[in-house]
């Protein structure tokens, strides 16, 4: 008698975009789903400025997650670019995850954000995040009802991207929705962003963590130099701000704040890149960079690929760069 043949499950693969209003926890979830620090996180809105891919590999499946900037009203050239990248992340996806900060009441802006999901026409889950911080769980039910009225989401998941609560259930549900298909990326491909972009982001994350008000939106970090010398990587970067007052804030008394930023960034980069890092930071006032086409081009890592380190040609600069602060 012949043995009954067991059929190997078909390989599944797909693209899943993470969308939602600023600060809802999209990047935290990307990192949780992939188990890696791929996107920076801050308690400020509009932290993520470009789409960032993170690939999750299992023996039988490959899911490419795409983190996006928070859906917001664009008021500068830079913000319009961010909204364009969200538009791209809505196209041809197998699944959309719409993240909601459950600790905040729903507003008209949230309804407008949901409208983007409706227009995309792809299957979508509503992911109610930050349930660890909910004072009253029954408030969540009312919030879920509200979102259900706005859009017939395919599935609803309450989670905490921070503590991991509900993330495994979400992951299993995502997998069920992935179509049969080949692995689109080699198994060691974890992200599309180059190391030098990640480095500039880690530096920006440390600045966001220590500055308030208008500074986070005004900060851009460009890598000027990246030299690998055996086990040592020399990185030099310029932190661009829009005004002299912001430069003073970033520098701190006798450069102490900048030094702290550099130390924290270096320690994290050494652990991510697995090399010793020699980091040099400069601060420069670059008025109006958010409206400067050329500057935004340099900021876009997709334009950096294959490019040799370039000295940032900042727009009419207010003054000379400060530094270097060597760490
Ligand atoms: N309590 C709690 N905080 C969370 C959770 N997920 C994210 N946060 C916090 O919420 C803040 C925003 O998180 P991000 O992951 O940067 O949010 P985002 O949606 O990517 O934000 P943008 O990139 O600005 O659109 C950070 O302070 C996170 O630590 C969660 O599940 N619980
Ligand atoms: Mg983000």
mmCIF file of C-alpha atoms and ligand atoms in Angstrom:
data_model
loop_
_atom_site.group_PDB
_atom_site.id
_atom_site.type_symbol
_atom_site.label_atom_id
_atom_site.label_comp_id
_atom_site.label_asym_id
_atom_site.label_seq_id
_atom_site.Cartn_x
_atom_site.Cartn_y
_atom_site.Cartn_z
ATOM 1 C CA UNK A 1 0.000 0.000 0.000
ATOM 2 C CA UNK A 2 1.324 3.389 -0.859
ATOM 3 C CA UNK A 3 1.704 5.999 1.885
ATOM 4 C CA UNK A 4 -0.852 8.828 1.825
ATOM 5 C CA UNK A 5 0.856 11.829 0.277
ATOM 6 C CA UNK A 6 1.070 14.899 2.488
ATOM 7 C CA UNK A 7 0.958 18.132 0.570
ATOM 8 C CA UNK A 8 3.514 20.741 1.472
ATOM 9 C CA UNK A 9 1.739 24.017 2.233
ATOM 10 C CA UNK A 10 2.172 26.536 -0.579
ATOM 11 C CA UNK A 11 4.634 29.359 0.103
ATOM 12 C CA UNK A 12 2.830 32.599 0.874
ATOM 13 C CA UNK A 13 4.031 36.117 0.291
ATOM 14 C CA UNK A 14 2.596 39.588 0.266
ATOM 15 C CA UNK A 15 2.868 43.310 0.875
ATOM 16 C CA UNK A 16 1.254 44.922 3.893
ATOM 17 C CA UNK A 17 1.210 48.688 4.503
ATOM 18 C CA UNK A 18 0.959 50.254 7.955
ATOM 19 C CA UNK A 19 -1.068 53.448 7.851
ATOM 20 C CA UNK A 20 -2.595 55.837 10.333
ATOM 21 C CA UNK A 21 -2.478 59.257 11.885
ATOM 22 C CA UNK A 22 0.839 60.591 13.239
ATOM 23 C CA UNK A 23 1.916 59.083 16.568
ATOM 24 C CA UNK A 24 -0.471 56.106 16.411
ATOM 25 C CA UNK A 25 2.414 53.642 16.758
ATOM 26 C CA UNK A 26 3.055 52.472 13.179
ATOM 27 C CA UNK A 27 6.836 52.413 13.499
ATOM 28 C CA UNK A 28 6.663 50.716 16.894
ATOM 29 C CA UNK A 29 4.509 48.028 15.279
ATOM 30 C CA UNK A 30 6.871 47.654 12.303
ATOM 31 C CA UNK A 31 9.715 47.013 14.729
ATOM 32 C CA UNK A 32 7.558 44.587 16.767
ATOM 33 C CA UNK A 33 6.426 42.628 13.702
ATOM 34 C CA UNK A 34 9.930 42.277 12.286
ATOM 35 C CA UNK A 35 11.720 41.941 15.628
ATOM 36 C CA UNK A 36 14.236 44.590 14.552
ATOM 37 C CA UNK A 37 14.794 48.290 15.068
ATOM 38 C CA UNK A 38 14.143 49.449 11.517
ATOM 39 C CA UNK A 39 12.151 52.619 12.076
ATOM 40 C CA UNK A 40 12.750 55.300 14.653
ATOM 41 C CA UNK A 41 10.106 56.077 17.249
ATOM 42 C CA UNK A 42 9.328 59.281 19.145
ATOM 43 C CA UNK A 43 6.542 60.718 21.230
ATOM 44 C CA UNK A 44 6.158 63.492 18.627
ATOM 45 C CA UNK A 45 3.928 63.461 15.550
ATOM 46 C CA UNK A 46 5.484 63.141 12.085
ATOM 47 C CA UNK A 47 8.531 61.214 13.153
ATOM 48 C CA UNK A 48 8.575 58.943 10.101
ATOM 49 C CA UNK A 49 9.209 60.924 6.930
ATOM 50 C CA UNK A 50 9.461 58.277 4.243
ATOM 51 C CA UNK A 51 8.227 54.752 3.644
ATOM 52 C CA UNK A 52 10.359 52.090 5.318
ATOM 53 C CA UNK A 53 10.172 48.444 4.460
ATOM 54 C CA UNK A 54 10.686 45.633 6.928
ATOM 55 C CA UNK A 55 10.586 42.038 5.787
ATOM 56 C CA UNK A 56 9.414 39.196 7.998
ATOM 57 C CA UNK A 57 10.602 35.762 6.918
ATOM 58 C CA UNK A 58 9.292 32.376 8.054
ATOM 59 C CA UNK A 59 10.063 28.961 6.528
ATOM 60 C CA UNK A 60 6.758 29.114 4.624
ATOM 61 C CA UNK A 61 6.105 32.788 4.113
ATOM 62 C CA UNK A 62 7.567 36.205 3.482
ATOM 63 C CA UNK A 63 5.699 39.381 4.355
ATOM 64 C CA UNK A 64 7.021 42.803 3.392
ATOM 65 C CA UNK A 65 5.652 45.434 5.768
ATOM 66 C CA UNK A 66 5.800 49.077 4.767
ATOM 67 C CA UNK A 67 5.799 51.764 7.467
ATOM 68 C CA UNK A 68 4.585 55.177 6.301
ATOM 69 C CA UNK A 69 4.527 58.787 7.526
ATOM 70 C CA UNK A 70 1.431 59.660 9.570
ATOM 71 C CA UNK A 71 -1.544 60.877 7.531
ATOM 72 C CA UNK A 72 -1.695 64.647 8.049
ATOM 73 C CA UNK A 73 -2.583 67.868 6.316
ATOM 74 C CA UNK A 74 0.362 68.867 4.160
ATOM 75 C CA UNK A 75 1.467 72.481 4.517
ATOM 76 C CA UNK A 76 4.967 72.447 3.017
ATOM 77 C CA UNK A 77 6.670 70.905 0.001
ATOM 78 C CA UNK A 78 8.251 68.395 2.367
ATOM 79 C CA UNK A 79 4.880 67.432 3.864
ATOM 80 C CA UNK A 80 3.371 67.036 0.410
ATOM 81 C CA UNK A 81 6.188 64.620 -0.439
ATOM 82 C CA UNK A 82 5.372 62.644 2.682
ATOM 83 C CA UNK A 83 1.698 62.434 1.691
ATOM 84 C CA UNK A 84 2.728 61.288 -1.811
ATOM 85 C CA UNK A 85 4.675 58.416 -0.303
ATOM 86 C CA UNK A 86 1.545 57.406 1.632
ATOM 87 C CA UNK A 87 -0.372 57.365 -1.655
ATOM 88 C CA UNK A 88 2.205 54.972 -3.108
ATOM 89 C CA UNK A 89 1.984 52.709 -0.057
ATOM 90 C CA UNK A 90 -1.777 52.379 -0.630
ATOM 91 C CA UNK A 91 -1.380 50.919 -4.084
ATOM 92 C CA UNK A 92 -1.367 47.233 -4.933
ATOM 93 C CA UNK A 93 -1.222 45.968 -1.367
ATOM 94 C CA UNK A 94 -2.482 42.593 -0.208
ATOM 95 C CA UNK A 95 -3.511 44.082 3.118
ATOM 96 C CA UNK A 96 -3.643 47.455 4.877
ATOM 97 C CA UNK A 97 -3.233 47.848 8.626
ATOM 98 C CA UNK A 98 -4.862 51.056 9.833
ATOM 99 C CA UNK A 99 -3.475 51.974 13.231
ATOM 100 C CA UNK A 100 -5.448 53.956 15.772
ATOM 101 C CA UNK A 101 -4.205 55.458 19.032
ATOM 102 C CA UNK A 102 -6.927 54.065 21.339
ATOM 103 C CA UNK A 103 -6.139 56.574 24.069
ATOM 104 C CA UNK A 104 -7.324 59.508 21.953
ATOM 105 C CA UNK A 105 -10.897 60.381 20.987
ATOM 106 C CA UNK A 106 -11.827 60.093 17.322
ATOM 107 C CA UNK A 107 -11.840 63.342 15.364
ATOM 108 C CA UNK A 108 -12.765 64.641 11.919
ATOM 109 C CA UNK A 109 -9.097 64.238 10.916
ATOM 110 C CA UNK A 110 -9.290 60.549 11.788
ATOM 111 C CA UNK A 111 -12.376 60.205 9.613
ATOM 112 C CA UNK A 112 -10.489 61.841 6.716
ATOM 113 C CA UNK A 113 -7.620 59.404 7.223
ATOM 114 C CA UNK A 114 -10.019 56.449 7.087
ATOM 115 C CA UNK A 115 -11.344 57.822 3.773
ATOM 116 C CA UNK A 116 -7.919 57.095 2.232
ATOM 117 C CA UNK A 117 -8.304 53.444 3.211
ATOM 118 C CA UNK A 118 -11.763 53.308 1.700
ATOM 119 C CA UNK A 119 -10.492 54.747 -1.577
ATOM 120 C CA UNK A 120 -7.641 52.226 -1.717
ATOM 121 C CA UNK A 121 -10.134 49.360 -1.875
ATOM 122 C CA UNK A 122 -7.741 46.735 -0.425
ATOM 123 C CA UNK A 123 -8.618 44.493 2.537
ATOM 124 C CA UNK A 124 -7.968 46.441 5.733
ATOM 125 C CA UNK A 125 -7.694 45.649 9.437
ATOM 126 C CA UNK A 126 -8.377 48.287 12.065
ATOM 127 C CA UNK A 127 -5.631 47.958 14.670
ATOM 128 C CA UNK A 128 -6.476 49.682 17.952
ATOM 129 C CA UNK A 129 -3.072 50.303 19.474
ATOM 130 C CA UNK A 130 -1.850 51.384 22.935
ATOM 131 C CA UNK A 131 -4.427 49.310 24.838
ATOM 132 C CA UNK A 132 -1.872 49.049 27.652
ATOM 133 C CA UNK A 133 -2.408 52.767 28.299
ATOM 134 C CA UNK A 134 -6.223 52.673 28.295
ATOM 135 C CA UNK A 135 -7.709 53.820 31.571
ATOM 136 C CA UNK A 136 -11.174 52.441 30.754
ATOM 137 C CA UNK A 137 -11.491 49.437 28.476
ATOM 138 C CA UNK A 138 -15.177 50.165 27.735
ATOM 139 C CA UNK A 139 -14.117 53.385 25.995
ATOM 140 C CA UNK A 140 -12.491 51.166 23.397
ATOM 141 C CA UNK A 141 -15.821 49.630 22.407
ATOM 142 C CA UNK A 142 -17.281 53.034 21.591
ATOM 143 C CA UNK A 143 -14.183 53.894 19.580
ATOM 144 C CA UNK A 144 -14.386 50.629 17.638
ATOM 145 C CA UNK A 145 -18.060 51.367 16.870
ATOM 146 C CA UNK A 146 -17.120 54.777 15.530
ATOM 147 C CA UNK A 147 -14.487 53.384 13.168
ATOM 148 C CA UNK A 148 -16.860 50.612 12.047
ATOM 149 C CA UNK A 149 -19.345 53.280 11.018
ATOM 150 C CA UNK A 150 -16.668 55.007 8.976
ATOM 151 C CA UNK A 151 -15.466 51.879 7.196
ATOM 152 C CA UNK A 152 -16.380 48.183 7.113
ATOM 153 C CA UNK A 153 -12.925 47.004 8.228
ATOM 154 C CA UNK A 154 -12.345 43.322 7.471
ATOM 155 C CA UNK A 155 -11.052 42.577 10.961
ATOM 156 C CA UNK A 156 -10.463 44.456 14.215
ATOM 157 C CA UNK A 157 -7.480 43.959 16.539
ATOM 158 C CA UNK A 158 -6.842 45.627 19.891
ATOM 159 C CA UNK A 159 -3.089 45.503 20.533
ATOM 160 C CA UNK A 160 -0.167 47.076 22.296
ATOM 161 C CA UNK A 161 2.776 47.398 19.931
ATOM 162 C CA UNK A 162 4.814 48.439 22.955
ATOM 163 C CA UNK A 163 4.164 45.447 25.228
ATOM 164 C CA UNK A 164 3.413 42.959 22.450
ATOM 165 C CA UNK A 165 -0.109 42.212 23.700
ATOM 166 C CA UNK A 166 -2.252 40.994 20.794
ATOM 167 C CA UNK A 167 0.635 41.209 18.300
ATOM 168 C CA UNK A 168 0.886 37.416 17.781
ATOM 169 C CA UNK A 169 -2.854 37.178 17.052
ATOM 170 C CA UNK A 170 -2.490 40.018 14.564
ATOM 171 C CA UNK A 171 0.508 38.354 12.949
ATOM 172 C CA UNK A 172 -1.416 35.071 12.526
ATOM 173 C CA UNK A 173 -4.356 36.925 10.943
ATOM 174 C CA UNK A 174 -2.005 38.755 8.560
ATOM 175 C CA UNK A 175 -0.468 35.477 7.476
ATOM 176 C CA UNK A 176 -3.896 33.989 6.718
ATOM 177 C CA UNK A 177 -4.538 36.815 4.287
ATOM 178 C CA UNK A 178 -1.298 36.398 2.327
ATOM 179 C CA UNK A 179 -1.744 34.861 -1.109
ATOM 180 C CA UNK A 180 0.287 31.918 -2.398
ATOM 181 C CA UNK A 181 3.389 33.306 -4.043
ATOM 182 C CA UNK A 182 7.189 33.187 -4.124
ATOM 183 C CA UNK A 183 9.634 34.966 -1.832
ATOM 184 C CA UNK A 184 10.261 38.318 -3.518
ATOM 185 C CA UNK A 185 13.417 39.029 -1.527
ATOM 186 C CA UNK A 186 16.383 36.897 -0.454
ATOM 187 C CA UNK A 187 15.961 35.664 3.148
ATOM 188 C CA UNK A 188 18.713 37.957 4.468
ATOM 189 C CA UNK A 189 17.009 41.058 3.064
ATOM 190 C CA UNK A 190 15.417 42.756 6.059
ATOM 191 C CA UNK A 191 14.899 46.323 4.903
ATOM 192 C CA UNK A 192 15.235 48.520 1.842
ATOM 193 C CA UNK A 193 16.925 51.421 3.613
ATOM 194 C CA UNK A 194 20.699 51.738 3.396
ATOM 195 C CA UNK A 195 22.763 51.725 6.589
ATOM 196 C CA UNK A 196 23.712 55.373 6.168
ATOM 197 C CA UNK A 197 20.075 56.417 6.109
ATOM 198 C CA UNK A 198 19.346 54.347 9.207
ATOM 199 C CA UNK A 199 22.325 56.047 10.875
ATOM 200 C CA UNK A 200 20.951 59.506 10.074
ATOM 201 C CA UNK A 201 17.578 58.420 11.438
ATOM 202 C CA UNK A 202 19.060 57.120 14.700
ATOM 203 C CA UNK A 203 20.782 60.489 15.188
ATOM 204 C CA UNK A 204 17.469 62.260 14.492
ATOM 205 C CA UNK A 205 15.676 59.984 16.961
ATOM 206 C CA UNK A 206 18.035 61.037 19.731
ATOM 207 C CA UNK A 207 17.442 64.699 18.915
ATOM 208 C CA UNK A 208 13.669 64.188 18.933
ATOM 209 C CA UNK A 209 13.906 62.543 22.328
ATOM 210 C CA UNK A 210 15.555 65.563 23.927
ATOM 211 C CA UNK A 211 13.965 68.555 22.172
ATOM 212 C CA UNK A 212 10.456 69.973 22.269
ATOM 213 C CA UNK A 213 8.046 72.205 20.401
ATOM 214 C CA UNK A 214 9.038 73.226 16.920
ATOM 215 C CA UNK A 215 12.554 71.746 16.923
ATOM 216 C CA UNK A 216 11.612 68.149 15.926
ATOM 217 C CA UNK A 217 9.886 69.281 12.740
ATOM 218 C CA UNK A 218 12.806 71.537 11.830
ATOM 219 C CA UNK A 219 15.541 68.927 12.147
ATOM 220 C CA UNK A 220 17.060 67.070 9.221
ATOM 221 C CA UNK A 221 20.192 64.922 9.392
ATOM 222 C CA UNK A 222 22.485 64.289 6.455
ATOM 223 C CA UNK A 223 25.480 61.970 6.459
ATOM 224 C CA UNK A 224 28.528 63.741 5.001
ATOM 225 C CA UNK A 225 31.080 60.978 5.297
ATOM 226 C CA UNK A 226 31.031 57.211 5.793
ATOM 227 C CA UNK A 227 34.344 55.413 5.866
ATOM 228 C CA UNK A 228 34.830 51.799 6.839
ATOM 229 C CA UNK A 229 38.305 51.093 8.168
ATOM 230 C CA UNK A 230 38.383 47.468 9.294
ATOM 231 C CA UNK A 231 36.408 47.205 12.522
ATOM 232 C CA UNK A 232 35.967 50.971 12.732
ATOM 233 C CA UNK A 233 33.415 53.043 10.822
ATOM 234 C CA UNK A 234 33.953 56.782 10.643
ATOM 235 C CA UNK A 235 30.685 58.640 10.264
ATOM 236 C CA UNK A 236 30.324 62.355 10.010
ATOM 237 C CA UNK A 237 26.890 63.973 9.895
ATOM 238 C CA UNK A 238 25.360 67.439 9.828
ATOM 239 C CA UNK A 239 22.222 68.240 11.786
ATOM 240 C CA UNK A 240 20.297 70.920 9.897
ATOM 241 C CA UNK A 241 17.869 73.170 11.752
ATOM 242 C CA UNK A 242 15.895 76.132 10.471
ATOM 243 C CA UNK A 243 16.783 78.843 12.970
ATOM 244 C CA UNK A 244 19.672 79.960 15.171
ATOM 245 C CA UNK A 245 17.545 79.517 18.310
ATOM 246 C CA UNK A 246 17.042 75.877 17.392
ATOM 247 C CA UNK A 247 20.756 75.433 16.863
ATOM 248 C CA UNK A 248 21.384 76.767 20.356
ATOM 249 C CA UNK A 249 18.856 74.276 21.733
ATOM 250 C CA UNK A 250 20.422 71.336 19.896
ATOM 251 C CA UNK A 251 23.922 72.329 21.013
ATOM 252 C CA UNK A 252 23.016 72.879 24.673
ATOM 253 C CA UNK A 253 25.337 74.604 27.126
ATOM 254 C CA UNK A 254 28.918 74.186 25.865
ATOM 255 C CA UNK A 255 27.730 71.578 23.384
ATOM 256 C CA UNK A 256 26.558 69.242 26.150
ATOM 257 C CA UNK A 257 23.243 68.320 24.520
ATOM 258 C CA UNK A 258 24.836 67.560 21.173
ATOM 259 C CA UNK A 259 27.426 65.449 22.926
ATOM 260 C CA UNK A 260 24.659 63.466 24.617
ATOM 261 C CA UNK A 261 22.892 62.973 21.258
ATOM 262 C CA UNK A 262 26.139 61.729 19.744
ATOM 263 C CA UNK A 263 26.924 59.354 22.581
ATOM 264 C CA UNK A 264 23.457 57.776 22.508
ATOM 265 C CA UNK A 265 23.485 57.504 18.707
ATOM 266 C CA UNK A 266 26.970 55.991 18.672
ATOM 267 C CA UNK A 267 26.111 53.340 21.274
ATOM 268 C CA UNK A 268 22.978 52.296 19.370
ATOM 269 C CA UNK A 269 24.703 52.328 15.981
ATOM 270 C CA UNK A 270 27.556 50.216 17.302
ATOM 271 C CA UNK A 271 25.051 47.593 18.400
ATOM 272 C CA UNK A 272 23.061 47.707 15.121
ATOM 273 C CA UNK A 273 26.047 47.766 12.769
ATOM 274 C CA UNK A 274 28.308 45.568 14.881
ATOM 275 C CA UNK A 275 31.360 47.788 14.414
ATOM 276 C CA UNK A 276 33.080 50.476 16.420
ATOM 277 C CA UNK A 277 31.862 53.908 15.378
ATOM 278 C CA UNK A 278 33.724 57.182 15.333
ATOM 279 C CA UNK A 279 30.969 59.772 15.049
ATOM 280 C CA UNK A 280 31.421 63.455 14.289
ATOM 281 C CA UNK A 281 28.418 65.766 14.418
ATOM 282 C CA UNK A 282 27.943 69.297 13.095
ATOM 283 C CA UNK A 283 24.964 71.624 13.539
ATOM 284 C CA UNK A 284 24.036 74.038 10.803
ATOM 285 C CA UNK A 285 21.237 76.548 10.238
ATOM 286 C CA UNK A 286 19.593 75.892 6.872
ATOM 287 C CA UNK A 287 16.610 78.235 6.688
ATOM 288 C CA UNK A 288 13.540 76.924 4.923
ATOM 289 C CA UNK A 289 14.983 73.529 3.989
ATOM 290 C CA UNK A 290 11.457 72.090 3.997
ATOM 291 C CA UNK A 291 10.683 74.089 0.861
ATOM 292 C CA UNK A 292 14.000 73.425 -0.881
ATOM 293 C CA UNK A 293 13.750 70.936 -3.738
ATOM 294 C CA UNK A 294 17.497 70.238 -3.883
ATOM 295 C CA UNK A 295 17.789 69.699 -0.149
ATOM 296 C CA UNK A 296 14.803 67.328 -0.117
ATOM 297 C CA UNK A 297 16.451 65.345 -2.872
ATOM 298 C CA UNK A 298 19.526 64.878 -0.707
ATOM 299 C CA UNK A 299 17.343 63.873 2.204
ATOM 300 C CA UNK A 300 15.659 61.130 0.199
ATOM 301 C CA UNK A 301 17.770 58.018 0.644
ATOM 302 C CA UNK A 302 16.445 56.556 -2.568
ATOM 303 C CA UNK A 303 18.446 59.233 -4.307
ATOM 304 C CA UNK A 304 21.463 58.316 -2.130
ATOM 305 C CA UNK A 305 21.720 54.733 -3.340
ATOM 306 C CA UNK A 306 24.859 54.198 -5.265
ATOM 307 C CA UNK A 307 25.817 57.800 -4.655
ATOM 308 C CA UNK A 308 29.125 58.651 -3.074
ATOM 309 C CA UNK A 309 28.946 60.688 0.118
ATOM 310 C CA UNK A 310 28.113 64.236 -0.874
ATOM 311 C CA UNK A 311 28.720 67.384 1.054
ATOM 312 C CA UNK A 312 25.206 68.681 1.633
ATOM 313 C CA UNK A 313 24.603 71.768 -0.425
ATOM 314 C CA UNK A 314 22.258 73.405 2.002
ATOM 315 C CA UNK A 315 20.078 76.323 0.988
ATOM 316 C CA UNK A 316 21.253 79.861 1.763
ATOM 317 C CA UNK A 317 22.789 79.097 5.098
ATOM 318 C CA UNK A 318 22.314 81.423 8.017
ATOM 319 C CA UNK A 319 25.744 80.727 9.425
ATOM 320 C CA UNK A 320 28.660 78.362 9.516
ATOM 321 C CA UNK A 321 28.316 74.863 10.928
ATOM 322 C CA UNK A 322 29.207 74.376 14.535
ATOM 323 C CA UNK A 323 31.481 71.628 15.594
ATOM 324 C CA UNK A 324 32.870 69.271 15.018
ATOM 325 C CA UNK A 325 31.784 67.493 18.140
ATOM 326 C CA UNK A 326 33.730 64.266 18.064
ATOM 327 C CA UNK A 327 32.460 61.342 20.081
HETATM 328 N N1 LIG B 1 1.660 53.128 25.704
HETATM 329 C C1 LIG B 1 1.947 52.820 24.445
HETATM 330 N N2 LIG B 1 2.684 53.674 23.702
HETATM 331 C C2 LIG B 1 2.955 53.312 22.424
HETATM 332 C C3 LIG B 1 2.490 52.113 21.833
HETATM 333 N N3 LIG B 1 2.919 52.069 20.564
HETATM 334 C C4 LIG B 1 3.617 53.200 20.346
HETATM 335 N N4 LIG B 1 3.641 53.948 21.476
HETATM 336 C C5 LIG B 1 4.294 55.248 21.669
HETATM 337 O O1 LIG B 1 3.656 56.189 20.836
HETATM 338 C C6 LIG B 1 4.616 57.130 20.348
HETATM 339 C C7 LIG B 1 4.587 57.170 18.823
HETATM 340 O O2 LIG B 1 5.054 55.924 18.334
HETATM 341 P P1 LIG B 1 5.576 55.782 16.843
HETATM 342 O O3 LIG B 1 5.763 54.313 16.590
HETATM 343 O O4 LIG B 1 6.715 56.691 16.604
HETATM 344 O O5 LIG B 1 4.285 56.299 16.055
HETATM 345 P P2 LIG B 1 4.112 56.511 14.481
HETATM 346 O O6 LIG B 1 2.697 56.170 14.168
HETATM 347 O O7 LIG B 1 5.144 55.773 13.742
HETATM 348 O O8 LIG B 1 4.313 58.081 14.360
HETATM 349 P P3 LIG B 1 4.719 58.964 13.055
HETATM 350 O O9 LIG B 1 5.935 58.357 12.459
HETATM 351 O O10 LIG B 1 4.972 60.311 13.635
HETATM 352 O O11 LIG B 1 3.531 58.939 12.146
HETATM 353 C C8 LIG B 1 5.962 56.717 20.922
HETATM 354 O O12 LIG B 1 6.195 57.461 22.100
HETATM 355 C C9 LIG B 1 5.756 55.243 21.243
HETATM 356 O O13 LIG B 1 6.586 54.763 22.278
HETATM 357 C C10 LIG B 1 1.723 51.226 22.668
HETATM 358 O O14 LIG B 1 1.269 50.154 22.283
HETATM 359 N N5 LIG B 1 1.492 51.647 23.958
HETATM 360 MG MG1 LIG B 2 6.584 56.447 12.469
#
